[in-house]
């Protein structure tokens, strides 16, 4: 398989661009990305910050940091998702259930299921969406 390496586009928040988003092998430094998003103005000014760390046809990985008491209101995803907590504690609610997730814990959810996330502490989680 001959696959083209793809890089992110530069953005106002991250003008340098050049981050590998898709290649035959992508090495991902999650702790490094956590430090990066917590050092950005968006983290200082808002209740959250996020960075897409991998994106290809069929799968996307987004690292999301939430300040304590931040809430991601009920929404749906257009694919199967997993949520894995790297720091802190969140309450993940879906299918008339709520689960408290701490570092190292995760959930998986079917496509199109309405869900919400609330941070009970400053938290970071990895969202993976499979189309």
PDB file of C-alpha atoms in Angstrom:
ATOM      1  CA  UNK A   1       0.000   0.000   0.000  1.00  0.00           C
ATOM      2  CA  UNK A   2       1.397   3.353  -1.005  1.00  0.00           C
ATOM      3  CA  UNK A   3      -0.002   5.914   1.369  1.00  0.00           C
ATOM      4  CA  UNK A   4       0.610   9.634   1.242  1.00  0.00           C
ATOM      5  CA  UNK A   5       1.639  11.283   4.504  1.00  0.00           C
ATOM      6  CA  UNK A   6      -0.834  14.018   5.447  1.00  0.00           C
ATOM      7  CA  UNK A   7      -0.198  17.009   7.677  1.00  0.00           C
ATOM      8  CA  UNK A   8      -2.600  19.312   9.485  1.00  0.00           C
ATOM      9  CA  UNK A   9      -3.301  22.742   8.047  1.00  0.00           C
ATOM     10  CA  UNK A  10      -2.012  25.691   9.991  1.00  0.00           C
ATOM     11  CA  UNK A  11      -4.686  27.391  12.069  1.00  0.00           C
ATOM     12  CA  UNK A  12      -4.871  30.696  13.905  1.00  0.00           C
ATOM     13  CA  UNK A  13      -4.320  28.896  17.207  1.00  0.00           C
ATOM     14  CA  UNK A  14      -1.504  26.701  15.821  1.00  0.00           C
ATOM     15  CA  UNK A  15       0.070  28.689  12.964  1.00  0.00           C
ATOM     16  CA  UNK A  16       3.057  26.358  12.632  1.00  0.00           C
ATOM     17  CA  UNK A  17       0.994  23.525  11.081  1.00  0.00           C
ATOM     18  CA  UNK A  18       3.073  20.586   9.887  1.00  0.00           C
ATOM     19  CA  UNK A  19       1.800  18.035  12.446  1.00  0.00           C
ATOM     20  CA  UNK A  20       1.535  14.554  10.899  1.00  0.00           C
ATOM     21  CA  UNK A  21      -2.153  13.610  10.837  1.00  0.00           C
ATOM     22  CA  UNK A  22      -2.045  10.485   8.661  1.00  0.00           C
ATOM     23  CA  UNK A  23       0.777   8.244   7.466  1.00  0.00           C
ATOM     24  CA  UNK A  24       1.477   4.503   7.319  1.00  0.00           C
ATOM     25  CA  UNK A  25       2.756   4.833  10.904  1.00  0.00           C
ATOM     26  CA  UNK A  26       1.982   7.798  13.153  1.00  0.00           C
ATOM     27  CA  UNK A  27       3.713   8.011  16.520  1.00  0.00           C
ATOM     28  CA  UNK A  28       1.574   9.985  19.001  1.00  0.00           C
ATOM     29  CA  UNK A  29       3.007  11.623  22.144  1.00  0.00           C
ATOM     30  CA  UNK A  30      -0.174  12.045  24.200  1.00  0.00           C
ATOM     31  CA  UNK A  31       1.549  13.627  27.252  1.00  0.00           C
ATOM     32  CA  UNK A  32       3.238  16.100  24.879  1.00  0.00           C
ATOM     33  CA  UNK A  33      -0.110  17.029  23.312  1.00  0.00           C
ATOM     34  CA  UNK A  34      -1.635  17.437  26.798  1.00  0.00           C
ATOM     35  CA  UNK A  35       1.134  19.912  27.687  1.00  0.00           C
ATOM     36  CA  UNK A  36       0.599  21.711  24.367  1.00  0.00           C
ATOM     37  CA  UNK A  37      -3.153  22.240  24.716  1.00  0.00           C
ATOM     38  CA  UNK A  38      -2.810  23.309  28.364  1.00  0.00           C
ATOM     39  CA  UNK A  39      -0.256  25.969  27.343  1.00  0.00           C
ATOM     40  CA  UNK A  40      -2.491  27.560  24.698  1.00  0.00           C
ATOM     41  CA  UNK A  41      -4.564  30.716  25.150  1.00  0.00           C
ATOM     42  CA  UNK A  42      -7.737  28.755  24.350  1.00  0.00           C
ATOM     43  CA  UNK A  43      -7.192  26.733  27.553  1.00  0.00           C
ATOM     44  CA  UNK A  44      -6.610  29.876  29.607  1.00  0.00           C
ATOM     45  CA  UNK A  45      -9.641  31.731  28.173  1.00  0.00           C
ATOM     46  CA  UNK A  46     -12.242  28.960  27.781  1.00  0.00           C
ATOM     47  CA  UNK A  47     -13.611  25.978  29.691  1.00  0.00           C
ATOM     48  CA  UNK A  48     -11.929  23.530  27.276  1.00  0.00           C
ATOM     49  CA  UNK A  49      -9.354  22.998  24.561  1.00  0.00           C
ATOM     50  CA  UNK A  50      -8.831  20.193  22.066  1.00  0.00           C
ATOM     51  CA  UNK A  51      -6.483  19.004  19.362  1.00  0.00           C
ATOM     52  CA  UNK A  52      -6.995  16.431  16.608  1.00  0.00           C
ATOM     53  CA  UNK A  53      -4.017  14.102  16.869  1.00  0.00           C
ATOM     54  CA  UNK A  54      -4.903  11.600  14.119  1.00  0.00           C
ATOM     55  CA  UNK A  55      -7.273  11.770  11.167  1.00  0.00           C
ATOM     56  CA  UNK A  56      -7.770   9.345   8.321  1.00  0.00           C
ATOM     57  CA  UNK A  57     -10.677   7.894   6.368  1.00  0.00           C
ATOM     58  CA  UNK A  58     -12.624   5.898   8.917  1.00  0.00           C
ATOM     59  CA  UNK A  59     -11.027   7.117  12.153  1.00  0.00           C
ATOM     60  CA  UNK A  60     -10.282  10.319  14.033  1.00  0.00           C
ATOM     61  CA  UNK A  61      -8.612  10.839  17.425  1.00  0.00           C
ATOM     62  CA  UNK A  62      -9.158  14.043  19.387  1.00  0.00           C
ATOM     63  CA  UNK A  63      -7.528  14.907  22.693  1.00  0.00           C
ATOM     64  CA  UNK A  64      -9.906  17.052  24.789  1.00  0.00           C
ATOM     65  CA  UNK A  65      -9.094  18.931  27.988  1.00  0.00           C
ATOM     66  CA  UNK A  66     -11.899  20.239  30.204  1.00  0.00           C
ATOM     67  CA  UNK A  67     -11.654  22.558  33.177  1.00  0.00           C
ATOM     68  CA  UNK A  68     -13.446  21.480  36.362  1.00  0.00           C
ATOM     69  CA  UNK A  69     -17.241  21.825  35.951  1.00  0.00           C
ATOM     70  CA  UNK A  70     -17.040  22.143  32.143  1.00  0.00           C
ATOM     71  CA  UNK A  71     -19.910  20.391  30.363  1.00  0.00           C
ATOM     72  CA  UNK A  72     -20.159  19.108  26.815  1.00  0.00           C
ATOM     73  CA  UNK A  73     -23.926  19.225  26.268  1.00  0.00           C
ATOM     74  CA  UNK A  74     -25.813  16.262  24.832  1.00  0.00           C
ATOM     75  CA  UNK A  75     -24.731  15.555  21.254  1.00  0.00           C
ATOM     76  CA  UNK A  76     -24.243  12.623  18.858  1.00  0.00           C
ATOM     77  CA  UNK A  77     -21.302  11.308  16.841  1.00  0.00           C
ATOM     78  CA  UNK A  78     -21.477   9.959  13.299  1.00  0.00           C
ATOM     79  CA  UNK A  79     -19.519   6.854  14.234  1.00  0.00           C
ATOM     80  CA  UNK A  80     -18.739   4.416  17.009  1.00  0.00           C
ATOM     81  CA  UNK A  81     -16.744   6.228  19.699  1.00  0.00           C
ATOM     82  CA  UNK A  82     -14.476   5.438  22.591  1.00  0.00           C
ATOM     83  CA  UNK A  83     -13.580   7.830  25.399  1.00  0.00           C
ATOM     84  CA  UNK A  84     -10.441   7.120  27.449  1.00  0.00           C
ATOM     85  CA  UNK A  85      -9.568   9.303  30.442  1.00  0.00           C
ATOM     86  CA  UNK A  86      -5.908  10.343  30.765  1.00  0.00           C
ATOM     87  CA  UNK A  87      -6.273  12.830  33.632  1.00  0.00           C
ATOM     88  CA  UNK A  88      -8.948  13.815  36.130  1.00  0.00           C
ATOM     89  CA  UNK A  89     -12.509  12.542  36.323  1.00  0.00           C
ATOM     90  CA  UNK A  90     -15.535  12.885  34.046  1.00  0.00           C
ATOM     91  CA  UNK A  91     -19.145  11.799  34.130  1.00  0.00           C
ATOM     92  CA  UNK A  92     -20.108  10.265  30.779  1.00  0.00           C
ATOM     93  CA  UNK A  93     -23.881  10.026  30.278  1.00  0.00           C
ATOM     94  CA  UNK A  94     -25.681   8.052  27.561  1.00  0.00           C
ATOM     95  CA  UNK A  95     -28.484   5.527  27.131  1.00  0.00           C
ATOM     96  CA  UNK A  96     -30.146   6.643  30.386  1.00  0.00           C
ATOM     97  CA  UNK A  97     -26.961   5.836  32.340  1.00  0.00           C
ATOM     98  CA  UNK A  98     -24.106   7.848  33.802  1.00  0.00           C
ATOM     99  CA  UNK A  99     -20.633   6.434  34.398  1.00  0.00           C
ATOM    100  CA  UNK A 100     -17.863   8.091  36.414  1.00  0.00           C
ATOM    101  CA  UNK A 101     -14.571   7.626  34.570  1.00  0.00           C
ATOM    102  CA  UNK A 102     -11.154   8.208  36.133  1.00  0.00           C
ATOM    103  CA  UNK A 103      -7.627   7.987  34.716  1.00  0.00           C
ATOM    104  CA  UNK A 104      -7.176   4.794  32.717  1.00  0.00           C
ATOM    105  CA  UNK A 105     -10.892   4.042  32.425  1.00  0.00           C
ATOM    106  CA  UNK A 106     -12.878   4.197  29.219  1.00  0.00           C
ATOM    107  CA  UNK A 107     -16.261   3.669  27.587  1.00  0.00           C
ATOM    108  CA  UNK A 108     -17.402   2.765  24.088  1.00  0.00           C
ATOM    109  CA  UNK A 109     -20.645   3.934  22.513  1.00  0.00           C
ATOM    110  CA  UNK A 110     -22.576   3.029  19.371  1.00  0.00           C
ATOM    111  CA  UNK A 111     -22.992   5.456  16.485  1.00  0.00           C
ATOM    112  CA  UNK A 112     -25.692   8.104  16.870  1.00  0.00           C
ATOM    113  CA  UNK A 113     -26.287   7.570  20.615  1.00  0.00           C
ATOM    114  CA  UNK A 114     -26.903  10.922  22.345  1.00  0.00           C
ATOM    115  CA  UNK A 115     -24.312  11.522  25.067  1.00  0.00           C
ATOM    116  CA  UNK A 116     -22.853  14.239  27.281  1.00  0.00           C
ATOM    117  CA  UNK A 117     -19.675  14.743  29.286  1.00  0.00           C
ATOM    118  CA  UNK A 118     -19.187  16.675  32.538  1.00  0.00           C
ATOM    119  CA  UNK A 119     -15.808  17.206  34.184  1.00  0.00           C
ATOM    120  CA  UNK A 120     -15.949  16.826  37.971  1.00  0.00           C
ATOM    121  CA  UNK A 121     -12.222  17.736  38.071  1.00  0.00           C
ATOM    122  CA  UNK A 122      -9.841  19.233  35.519  1.00  0.00           C
ATOM    123  CA  UNK A 123      -9.690  16.382  33.007  1.00  0.00           C
ATOM    124  CA  UNK A 124      -8.194  15.197  29.743  1.00  0.00           C
ATOM    125  CA  UNK A 125      -9.635  12.419  27.614  1.00  0.00           C
ATOM    126  CA  UNK A 126      -8.947  10.847  24.254  1.00  0.00           C
ATOM    127  CA  UNK A 127     -11.968  10.628  21.961  1.00  0.00           C
ATOM    128  CA  UNK A 128     -11.713   8.138  19.104  1.00  0.00           C
ATOM    129  CA  UNK A 129     -14.391   8.171  16.398  1.00  0.00           C
ATOM    130  CA  UNK A 130     -14.600   5.275  13.938  1.00  0.00           C
ATOM    131  CA  UNK A 131     -16.834   5.956  10.931  1.00  0.00           C
TER     132      UNK A 131
END
